[in-house]
Amino acid sequence: MENKYLVLAYYKYVDVENPHREVMVHKKFFKNRDALGRIYISEEGINGQISASEEVANSYMKWMANRKMFHDVEFKIHEHPQHTFHKMTVKYRKELVALKYKVDLQQGGEHVSPQKWREMIESGEYVLLDVRNDYEWEIGHFESAEKPDCRYFRDFPKYADQFKEKYDPEESKIMMCCTGGIRCETFSALLKENGYKQVYQLDGGMIKYGLEEGTKHWKGKLFVFDERLSVPIDNKTELPAISHCYICKEPADMYYNCADVECDRLFLGCDRCREELQGFCSEQCLQKVQEKNSVS
Ligand SMILES: [Zn+2]
Ligand SMILES: [Zn+2]
């Protein structure tokens, strides 16, 4: 029988009185259960991505639904034939989204449903701001999305000034999106602190959009932070690649980490180049490891 795993992505901002204790409670729940992933718990809430057998995933969601703090956590669910993580980490974190300074999360942008989001795109009245990192943007994004001018979005506070020169805070209507929604909570609040009056965030992020609205207005793949690295936005429809192999420049939308663990560079490689370089990101990395092996 074919295995079926569920990949869950979820977060909730909620006051967690004793996050260290909650870490223990979570660890206890997952002990001896078939689940892997990454769960961060802080005073301000929870952020998790896990893969689990269907049975364990369902019992986890049920368990969460029965807990006052987490009863309304919304899970975005993909099916997958295997685990998408190789270990389980449940950890305390001071902030769920790292940013150099504090923003008032209560002041975030207005949440809009995937359907409303699609209608807003179609109206053509909005600036669509993708707040992911540039390597995520590279393999897939909404058609009309601006490429963010920073490699890592935690640099956004710096970028906000340039953004203001381009888009008037009083007049501009900003649609903000990210993978699962959590980064928009922070960055939409930041944008509003910068004087923007009309800021909207895609509820549940691109994952939920893909599940509800399919591939409409989307190009390429969706980058995800697990072993899959990229998935079709609706988790089933393969769209043409919009990105290119770093080596031969042919279309490619599969990211790999260089087989040299010291290098570990995230790179886009087509099947042919990847085979020729034996999973390394470059001739140099391949040679380096070959030389090392011939010495020892
Ligand atoms: Zn190639
Ligand atoms: Zn390398």
Short mmCIF file of N, CA and C and ligand atoms in Angstrom, two decimals, residues 245 248 270 273, ligand 1:
data_model
loop_
_atom_site.label_atom_id
_atom_site.label_comp_id
_atom_site.label_asym_id
_atom_site.label_seq_id
_atom_site.Cartn_x
_atom_site.Cartn_y
_atom_site.Cartn_z
N CYS A 245 18.62 26.92 -14.76
CA CYS A 245 19.74 26.19 -14.19
C CYS A 245 20.93 27.15 -14.04
N CYS A 248 23.86 25.62 -16.78
CA CYS A 248 23.72 25.66 -18.25
C CYS A 248 22.67 26.66 -18.72
N CYS A 270 19.44 21.78 -13.45
CA CYS A 270 18.62 20.89 -14.27
C CYS A 270 19.11 19.46 -14.01
N CYS A 273 22.72 18.64 -15.57
CA CYS A 273 23.88 19.22 -14.88
C CYS A 273 24.07 18.59 -13.51
ZN ZN B 1 21.79 22.63 -16.42
#
